[in-house]
Amino acid sequence: MKTVYTRPKILKEAHFHYCPGCGHSIVNRLIAEVVEEMDLRDKIICVAPAGCGMLLYNYFDIDTLESAHGRGAAVATGIKRVLPDNVVFSYQGDGDLAAIGTAEGFHAANRGEPITVIFVNNGVYGMTGGQMAPTTMLKQVTTTTPSGRNHIHAGHPVKVCEVFAVLDGTSYLERVAVNKPSAVIKAKKAIAKAFQHQIKKTGFSLVEILSPCPTNWKMGTIQACKWIDEVMVKEFPLGVIKEVK
Amino acid sequence: MKKQLMSGNAALGEAAVLSGCTCYFGYPITPQNELTEYMAKRMPEVPGGTFIQSESEIAAINMVLGASVAGARAMTSSSSPGMSLKQEGISYLAADELPAVIINMVRGGPGMGNISPAQSDYLQATRGGGHGDYRTIVLAPSSVQELADAVPVAFDLADSYRNPVIILGDGMLGQMMEPVSFDHIRQEKVYPKDYILTGAKGRPARKIHSLLFDTKLEEEHNWKLFRKYKGMEQNEVRFETFLVDDAEMVVIAYGTSARIAKGAIRRLRQENLKVGLIRPITLWPFPTNIIRETATRVKDFFVFEMSTGQLIEDVRLALEGRGHIHFYGRPGGVIPTPVELFRIVSRHYYQSQQVKK
């Protein structure tokens, strides 16, 4: 019988702790598939964040370090400088990369550190219970924007890819989503491409992934996936934002 | 022994290179910039050497953590306000059981304070400094040569205990120039690196993390660290005694103030005042026993430090109510002179003699 679908070897036999309908589990699987297909297990090092993605080391059968909240790009820099021929990526959420860790991400990008950031943007602080993130949409209701995000008090959604695109150290920046099969296929290709850029040492690479969070968006899973297309993508347009060939 | 005239900050840098340090990450802050600048020039000459002027102290300590995870000897340095920012990373280094050497050239504080020498970060250094139940070994040199000598010791202690080690100096030690020799400094021991992340080639994947949701596991992790710290307390206490044998009053001071105290004690001895010195070289673990033993014979202890009184807390704990503690402190970046201390100590000495009569 022909096997058409199986668990990637990089994913351990563990149950994800993610909520039903969460995009993290898809992103985890995509990374595992790419690591396996590119034969990177022997030389890849993962930096896990604080936030919903923090238990990555329970799922990935690859060397993994848990970083302090927001410091992933700095820690990955330290690792990569010692082991320049390894592939080093940090997995960060929107609060992690675009709020508390803005400086670390921005300057790693500006230095052109040949590392990859997998940036999961779901517009909320998931693990802490759905507070406003830097990427929360205007008018979006969260536990700390009970009347909806108002730019006068709470600023505007942060567009990480567009901000990083003006930095000369960045080599590859793409925004993708994991809300439907066609988007998932593109997301996987983007992750692979980011690792390829790192291996070619062309500079800093980042893949921003719009990811549903039905629990904190107070939506059904299908509704959450639709909301990405109908609302989020208008603020965060998909596609390659920058690629240095 | 070939000697060269160097600032304390530069001497730390050269000693680090000779001790096998290949990664230095730092952010400019006075009075330790000479070290960052020395490493900017020196690191490119070191095979595999890395220097990054980081975007912040927080980034620097996390780069140190990353380099340590990858198996390198890594170091950062700062001064008081910057050390406050590094505490997050130091807590993670301790929790993850990763070696690192961190240098603090202390300046006046709190807040911005000033850029003059002070000893007001004693409690921050000796009580962990960041969040959680942890300790760091703290070395307190008192000359440029001792700064250089402390560096290989710090790296060896960091590697053997897999724990961050702090070298606590001050702006005076960092910026003054003295003859220094590096002849004897080299990386001698090789430590097992069976925990580092290098990619899981031919072995099971490794994970390094400090998150332990299960309270029982977190508690056991805390007790495991506690046992390690107990081992440090038993094996790593370092101190110096100076003219203590016949002393009727013993000054307790470290670093720059110990050096000032020695000058004062030489004058006191010329006046036939029997004053000696116990100088903690490790501030943590603290040389409790020598102070406690000395208290069986000596009644008067004189704590002298460049702060309003931080070292004095450890002296109180060591004495457990025995003896009488005298104190003189100058905070805010003021450097007391040996003559000044001579006058203060002699006054306390005569008053104690009166009480005894």
XYZ file of C-alpha atoms in Angstrom:
602
model
C 0.000 0.000 0.000
C 1.309 3.465 -0.838
C 1.785 5.853 2.103
C 0.337 9.238 1.205
C 0.426 10.906 4.573
C 2.462 10.239 7.697
C 3.948 11.953 10.720
C 7.291 13.613 9.887
C 10.143 11.867 11.730
C 11.148 15.227 13.210
C 7.818 15.421 15.074
C 7.918 13.351 18.241
C 5.060 11.081 19.294
C 3.663 13.776 21.578
C 0.287 15.450 21.790
C 0.257 19.131 20.885
C -0.986 21.317 23.743
C -2.436 23.836 21.277
C -6.135 24.765 21.377
C -8.464 23.339 18.698
C -8.131 25.297 15.459
C -4.844 26.933 16.448
C -2.383 27.601 13.637
C 0.713 26.751 15.684
C 0.270 23.020 15.179
C 0.218 23.500 11.396
C 3.317 25.700 11.541
C 5.095 23.128 13.755
C 4.314 20.396 11.283
C 5.450 22.483 8.307
C 8.790 23.192 9.977
C 9.199 19.480 10.751
C 8.435 18.549 7.132
C 10.904 21.114 5.788
C 13.654 20.020 8.208
C 13.135 16.423 7.122
C 12.917 17.154 3.392
C 16.006 19.400 3.467
C 17.804 16.811 5.633
C 18.655 19.408 8.290
C 18.190 17.441 11.536
C 21.937 17.017 12.030
C 22.683 20.705 11.918
C 19.567 22.655 12.813
C 19.131 24.416 16.165
C 15.773 25.809 17.253
C 15.270 28.709 19.645
C 11.816 28.448 21.227
C 10.023 31.507 22.617
C 7.961 32.384 25.651
C 4.333 32.202 24.614
C 2.182 29.571 22.961
C 5.155 28.178 21.017
C 7.317 27.663 24.071
C 6.938 23.878 24.304
C 8.412 23.257 20.834
C 11.147 21.145 22.413
C 8.501 18.625 23.403
C 7.483 18.211 19.754
C 10.647 18.625 17.678
C 13.315 15.942 17.620
C 15.990 18.600 17.042
C 18.321 20.508 19.378
C 16.227 23.233 21.003
C 16.818 26.046 23.461
C 14.034 27.945 25.186
C 14.807 31.660 25.168
C 13.576 34.407 27.470
C 10.572 36.334 26.165
C 11.613 38.398 23.166
C 15.291 37.484 23.181
C 15.184 34.778 20.499
C 17.038 36.743 17.827
C 19.837 37.694 20.259
C 20.228 34.117 21.502
C 20.135 32.779 17.934
C 22.817 35.348 17.032
C 25.066 34.010 19.801
C 24.595 30.418 18.638
C 25.068 31.229 14.963
C 28.273 33.194 15.558
C 29.792 30.133 17.264
C 28.368 27.621 14.769
C 28.220 29.482 11.435
C 27.652 26.302 9.412
C 24.608 25.202 11.408
C 21.077 26.329 10.588
C 19.657 28.393 13.438
C 16.071 29.596 13.653
C 13.996 31.273 16.299
C 10.262 30.739 16.545
C 8.531 33.839 17.845
C 5.047 35.179 18.357
C 3.814 38.705 17.780
C 4.259 39.889 21.370
C 7.657 38.226 21.472
C 9.048 39.725 18.254
C 7.075 42.939 17.786
C 6.769 44.165 21.391
C 9.203 42.957 24.046
C 11.783 41.693 21.561
C 11.580 44.482 18.959
C 15.142 45.643 19.553
C 16.655 42.149 19.387
C 14.795 41.241 16.160
C 15.378 44.609 14.483
C 19.116 44.650 15.160
C 19.712 41.011 14.257
C 17.980 41.857 10.971
C 20.017 45.028 10.559
C 23.289 43.184 11.181
C 22.224 40.712 8.530
C 22.684 37.784 10.900
C 22.204 34.673 8.751
C 19.461 33.308 10.978
C 15.785 32.651 10.285
C 12.855 33.916 12.312
C 9.570 32.043 12.034
C 7.179 34.765 13.137
C 3.693 33.555 14.062
C 1.282 36.493 13.914
C -2.114 35.729 15.427
C -2.826 39.243 16.623
C -3.138 38.423 20.326
C -1.174 37.281 23.352
C -2.451 33.724 23.323
C -0.840 32.029 26.280
C -1.623 34.806 28.744
C -5.285 34.831 27.789
C -5.919 37.082 24.807
C -4.516 40.522 25.554
C -3.751 43.076 22.835
C -0.644 42.323 20.770
C 1.279 44.875 18.688
C -0.350 43.218 15.669
C -3.937 43.358 16.985
C -6.262 44.860 14.373
C -7.874 48.267 14.908
C -11.297 47.812 16.537
C -10.387 44.225 17.498
C -11.674 43.347 20.957
C -9.157 41.769 23.327
C -9.069 41.507 27.122
C -7.019 44.715 27.289
C -8.898 46.494 24.499
C -12.449 45.709 25.711
C -13.922 48.414 23.458
C -11.751 47.427 20.521
C -8.229 48.646 19.715
C -8.225 52.397 19.337
C -5.146 53.818 17.609
C -5.325 57.019 19.679
C -4.587 55.108 22.858
C -3.070 51.873 21.630
C -1.337 52.640 18.326
C -1.567 50.780 15.044
C -0.896 47.173 14.038
C 2.863 46.690 13.559
C 3.899 45.454 10.126
C 7.098 43.604 10.904
C 7.977 42.512 7.346
C 7.545 46.026 5.950
C 9.617 47.533 8.780
C 12.410 44.984 8.360
C 12.330 45.358 4.571
C 14.028 48.758 4.761
C 16.992 47.241 6.622
C 19.893 46.391 4.309
C 20.747 43.267 6.317
C 17.532 41.453 5.427
C 17.663 38.914 2.635
C 14.258 37.255 2.523
C 10.939 38.391 4.036
C 7.642 36.756 3.158
C 4.207 36.909 4.718
C 2.050 33.800 4.428
C -0.965 32.298 6.214
C -2.098 28.875 7.384
C -5.880 29.328 7.136
C -6.527 27.151 4.056
C -4.759 24.363 2.131
C -3.483 26.588 -0.689
C -2.028 29.021 1.886
C -0.444 26.181 3.867
C 1.395 24.962 0.751
C 2.775 28.483 0.192
C 3.745 28.747 3.876
C 5.797 25.567 3.641
C 7.600 26.803 0.539
C 8.373 30.086 2.302
C 9.900 28.288 5.309
C 12.076 26.191 3.008
C 13.146 29.268 1.087
C 14.070 31.104 4.281
C 16.326 28.205 5.335
C 17.869 28.196 1.847
C 18.681 31.898 2.201
C 20.300 31.143 5.560
C 22.364 28.311 4.109
C 23.502 30.618 1.292
C 24.429 33.172 4.020
C 22.762 36.001 2.116
C 21.475 37.653 5.275
C 18.590 37.658 7.704
C 15.420 35.778 6.731
C 11.954 35.904 8.248
C 8.637 34.257 7.452
C 5.586 35.940 8.966
C 2.708 33.524 9.300
C -0.854 34.770 9.837
C -2.287 32.148 12.119
C -5.773 31.629 13.547
C -6.417 31.833 17.286
C -10.105 30.865 17.604
C -9.941 30.668 21.404
C -8.850 34.251 21.958
C -10.614 35.663 18.922
C -13.832 34.156 20.376
C -14.651 32.571 17.020
C -15.323 29.151 15.613
C -12.399 27.569 13.795
C -13.884 28.066 10.314
C -14.884 31.630 11.125
C -11.335 32.313 12.364
C -9.853 31.022 9.115
C -12.253 33.239 7.125
C -11.401 36.240 9.326
C -7.774 36.006 8.241
C -8.801 36.426 4.590
C -11.513 38.991 5.218
C -9.818 41.212 7.793
C -6.172 40.405 8.605
C -4.874 40.133 5.040
C -6.144 43.665 4.300
C -3.807 44.998 7.001
C -1.083 42.417 6.452
C -0.845 41.728 2.699
C 0.496 38.281 1.787
C 3.444 37.587 -0.481
C 7.176 38.096 -0.757
C 7.910 41.469 0.829
C 11.622 41.353 0.027
C 13.970 38.907 -1.613
C 17.623 39.539 -2.365
C 18.602 37.246 -5.234
C 58.040 37.836 33.984
C 57.225 40.294 31.222
C 55.004 43.130 32.427
C 53.131 45.799 30.529
C 51.336 48.918 31.640
C 47.614 48.500 31.018
C 44.253 49.738 32.245
C 42.305 47.244 34.335
C 39.590 47.082 31.683
C 42.039 46.235 28.887
C 43.804 43.708 31.128
C 40.487 41.903 31.640
C 40.107 41.656 27.875
C 43.581 40.226 27.250
C 43.195 37.793 30.143
C 39.871 36.639 28.699
C 41.411 35.970 25.289
C 44.260 33.988 26.888
C 41.695 32.046 28.944
C 40.032 30.808 25.780
C 37.196 33.319 25.517
C 36.124 33.494 21.866
C 32.923 35.496 22.216
C 32.519 38.954 23.663
C 29.278 40.920 23.489
C 28.947 44.359 25.047
C 27.205 47.697 25.079
C 29.051 50.940 25.802
C 28.820 52.290 29.338
C 31.351 54.224 31.393
C 33.556 53.249 33.267
C 34.155 49.974 31.403
C 34.405 51.095 27.757
C 38.110 50.299 27.493
C 37.215 46.617 27.762
C 34.608 46.732 24.984
C 37.027 48.703 22.809
C 39.883 46.297 23.549
C 37.729 43.336 22.522
C 36.628 45.095 19.312
C 40.283 45.273 18.320
C 41.446 41.933 19.759
C 38.653 39.485 18.926
C 39.176 39.533 15.138
C 42.724 38.225 15.816
C 41.374 35.223 17.746
C 40.547 32.059 15.742
C 36.746 31.819 15.729
C 36.583 35.056 17.694
C 33.375 37.056 17.746
C 32.796 40.614 18.873
C 29.389 42.271 18.697
C 28.545 45.736 19.950
C 25.018 44.822 20.893
C 21.895 46.956 20.769
C 21.452 46.723 24.533
C 22.740 45.052 27.676
C 19.784 42.704 27.441
C 20.796 41.632 23.948
C 24.445 41.248 25.022
C 23.693 38.866 27.882
C 21.367 36.834 25.654
C 24.059 36.598 22.970
C 26.357 35.323 25.730
C 23.699 32.746 26.581
C 23.475 31.671 22.934
C 27.255 31.391 22.565
C 27.424 29.409 25.811
C 24.696 27.060 24.596
C 26.810 26.480 21.486
C 29.816 25.575 23.657
C 31.973 28.723 23.507
C 33.595 30.597 26.372
C 31.613 33.829 26.341
C 31.844 37.055 28.275
C 30.086 40.391 28.627
C 30.823 43.421 30.723
C 28.983 46.465 31.961
C 28.601 48.930 34.785
C 25.828 49.297 37.342
C 22.826 50.595 35.318
C 23.667 48.121 32.561
C 23.993 45.296 35.077
C 20.398 45.890 36.133
C 19.395 45.133 32.544
C 21.516 41.988 32.403
C 19.821 40.413 35.411
C 17.115 38.751 33.304
C 19.730 36.909 31.271
C 21.805 35.996 34.330
C 18.720 34.398 35.902
C 18.218 32.323 32.733
C 21.920 31.342 32.629
C 21.632 30.138 36.229
C 18.353 28.320 35.567
C 19.685 26.685 32.373
C 22.981 25.863 34.140
C 25.116 27.560 31.520
C 28.618 28.946 32.082
C 29.339 32.628 31.454
C 31.583 35.356 32.802
C 30.070 38.768 33.498
C 32.098 41.800 34.569
C 30.616 44.713 36.501
C 32.759 47.829 36.885
C 30.548 49.413 39.499
C 29.731 53.132 39.459
C 27.750 55.434 41.731
C 24.022 54.840 41.909
C 21.088 54.311 42.206
C 19.522 55.364 38.911
C 21.916 57.047 36.521
C 24.141 57.894 39.496
C 27.512 58.926 38.140
C 30.588 57.387 36.545
C 32.788 57.352 39.659
C 33.880 54.180 41.473
C 31.451 52.668 43.980
C 30.665 49.379 45.702
C 26.915 49.771 45.804
C 26.072 46.679 43.697
C 27.264 44.246 46.389
C 23.827 42.983 47.335
C 22.687 42.708 43.712
C 25.772 40.624 42.891
C 25.757 38.369 45.947
C 22.017 37.642 46.177
C 21.551 36.408 42.638
C 20.453 39.782 41.322
C 17.617 38.685 39.092
C 14.425 36.753 39.787
C 14.314 33.318 41.337
C 16.266 31.246 43.819
C 19.819 31.288 42.472
C 23.358 32.421 43.214
C 26.374 33.476 41.187
C 29.996 33.191 42.280
C 31.330 36.738 42.758
C 35.072 37.487 42.551
C 36.387 40.818 43.883
C 39.924 41.634 42.689
C 41.757 44.698 44.031
C 44.458 45.467 41.456
C 44.973 45.303 37.709
C 47.057 42.134 38.112
C 44.301 40.594 40.227
C 41.697 41.543 37.624
C 43.710 39.662 35.021
C 44.260 36.704 37.354
C 40.543 36.543 38.198
C 39.508 35.972 34.591
C 40.833 32.393 34.046
C 39.569 31.500 37.526
C 36.144 32.873 36.626
C 35.992 30.889 33.366
C 37.091 27.693 35.120
C 34.546 28.134 37.906
C 31.837 28.909 35.346
C 32.665 25.761 33.367
C 33.136 23.434 36.319
C 29.866 24.440 38.004
C 28.022 25.393 34.801
C 26.990 28.655 36.393
C 27.440 32.369 35.679
C 30.400 33.967 37.484
C 30.639 37.687 38.173
C 33.814 39.722 38.509
C 32.910 42.732 40.616
C 35.266 45.663 40.219
C 34.679 49.380 40.111
C 35.498 52.361 37.933
C 38.838 52.896 39.644
C 40.079 49.336 39.093
C 38.858 49.423 35.510
C 40.398 52.700 34.457
C 43.657 52.911 36.407
C 46.825 51.622 34.741
C 49.250 49.273 36.488
C 51.955 46.861 35.372
C 50.424 43.497 34.600
C 51.766 40.142 33.473
C 49.830 37.526 31.495
C 52.641 34.953 31.404
C 50.802 32.394 33.504
C 47.327 32.844 32.013
C 46.151 30.092 29.717
C 43.187 27.777 29.274
C 44.340 24.710 31.171
C 41.422 22.378 31.676
C 38.990 21.065 29.129
C 35.470 20.625 30.451
C 32.929 18.083 29.234
C 30.433 19.735 26.899
C 27.845 16.992 26.772
C 24.962 19.420 27.128
C 25.616 21.924 24.321
C 23.483 22.322 21.206
C 25.326 21.651 17.962
C 22.669 19.965 15.855
C 21.631 16.428 16.828
C 24.038 14.615 14.512
C 24.282 10.957 15.506
C 22.693 11.468 18.914
C 19.268 12.133 20.465
C 18.128 15.758 20.317
C 18.938 17.899 23.345
C 16.773 20.544 24.935
C 17.773 23.352 27.259
C 14.940 25.100 29.036
C 13.978 26.564 32.371
C 10.202 26.228 32.057
C 8.979 23.507 34.392
C 5.193 23.615 34.637
C 5.173 20.686 37.033
C 5.768 22.288 40.427
C 7.408 19.122 41.742
C 9.965 19.238 38.919
C 10.568 22.957 39.433
C 11.034 22.366 43.141
C 13.515 19.564 42.493
C 15.361 21.793 40.002
C 15.620 24.458 42.723
C 16.963 21.912 45.238
C 19.430 20.645 42.650
C 20.725 24.185 42.155
C 20.775 24.639 45.937
C 22.989 21.561 46.327
C 25.327 22.948 43.685
C 25.516 26.280 45.541
C 26.236 24.417 48.792
C 29.175 22.781 47.027
C 30.442 26.209 46.012
C 30.123 27.391 49.613
C 32.210 24.446 50.760
C 34.894 24.580 48.097
C 35.218 28.025 46.570
C 35.601 30.498 49.432
C 38.603 32.751 48.842
C 39.931 35.461 51.139
C 43.111 37.218 52.231
C 44.195 38.107 55.771
C 46.598 40.948 56.545
C 48.133 41.482 60.010
C 45.262 39.677 61.726
C 47.264 37.446 64.118
C 47.787 40.028 66.863
C 44.989 42.406 65.853
C 42.581 43.867 68.360
C 40.437 45.361 65.623
C 39.884 43.744 62.228
C 38.821 45.746 59.169
C 36.661 43.880 56.670
C 36.805 45.334 53.179
C 37.018 44.086 49.575
C 38.312 45.316 46.227
C 39.326 48.956 46.061
C 38.323 49.631 49.661
C 40.525 46.730 50.855
C 43.422 48.414 49.123
C 42.621 51.728 50.797
C 42.281 49.844 54.088
C 45.769 48.339 53.733
C 47.213 51.845 53.377
C 45.318 52.959 56.447
C 46.385 49.884 58.446
C 50.060 50.480 57.650
C 49.724 53.968 59.177
C 47.791 52.593 62.164
C 50.544 50.038 62.765
C 53.132 52.839 62.741
C 51.145 54.304 65.647
C 51.146 50.865 67.335
C 47.415 50.366 66.832
C 46.849 46.646 66.392
C 44.558 46.637 63.383
C 44.366 43.902 60.744
C 42.325 43.154 57.619
C 40.155 40.303 56.376
C 39.557 40.780 52.701
C 36.877 38.639 51.048
C 38.034 37.701 47.540
C 34.861 35.732 46.839
C 31.961 37.927 47.951
C 29.710 34.934 47.314
C 30.405 32.388 48.670
C 31.271 34.657 51.589
C 34.255 33.864 53.870
C 32.019 33.393 56.893
C 34.222 30.910 58.741
C 37.384 33.015 58.941
C 35.353 35.911 60.365
C 33.599 33.608 62.825
C 36.908 32.045 63.900
C 38.544 35.448 64.294
C 35.619 36.505 66.508
C 36.661 33.933 69.133
C 39.657 36.202 69.813
C 38.806 39.637 68.404
C 35.873 41.711 69.623
C 35.969 44.692 67.258
C 35.254 44.425 63.537
C 35.303 47.430 61.268
C 33.379 47.193 57.997
C 34.590 49.625 55.381
C 32.936 49.901 51.970
C 32.095 52.433 49.273
C 28.343 52.235 49.925
C 25.948 53.003 52.766
C 26.307 49.452 54.059
C 25.821 46.249 52.087
C 28.847 44.079 52.917
C 27.984 44.790 56.562
C 24.946 42.498 56.249
C 27.147 39.493 55.499
C 29.518 40.414 58.333
C 26.535 40.553 60.729
C 25.395 37.129 59.528
C 28.921 35.760 59.937
C 29.328 37.137 63.466
C 25.878 35.986 64.643
C 25.824 38.654 67.336
C 29.408 38.055 68.496
C 31.711 41.062 68.553
C 31.018 44.692 67.886
C 30.673 46.013 64.347
C 32.023 49.453 63.482
C 31.226 50.951 60.109
C 32.461 53.561 57.698
C 30.953 53.928 54.241
C 31.219 56.510 51.469
C 28.572 56.030 48.756
C 27.923 57.971 45.562
C 31.255 57.516 43.827
C 33.420 59.079 46.552
C 36.831 57.424 46.968
C 37.948 57.705 50.594
C 41.672 58.162 51.219
C 43.865 55.972 53.443
C 44.497 59.011 55.686
C 40.755 59.557 56.073
C 40.199 55.925 56.989
C 43.237 55.996 59.301
C 41.623 58.846 61.277
C 38.211 57.164 61.503
C 39.562 53.746 62.454
C 41.936 55.152 65.056
C 39.057 57.073 66.697
C 36.948 53.886 66.855
C 39.985 51.953 68.094
C 40.636 54.340 71.019
C 36.925 54.417 71.929
C 36.878 50.610 72.039
C 39.993 50.604 74.221
C 38.200 53.003 76.620
C 35.170 50.696 76.757
C 37.417 47.703 77.470
C 39.104 49.565 80.360
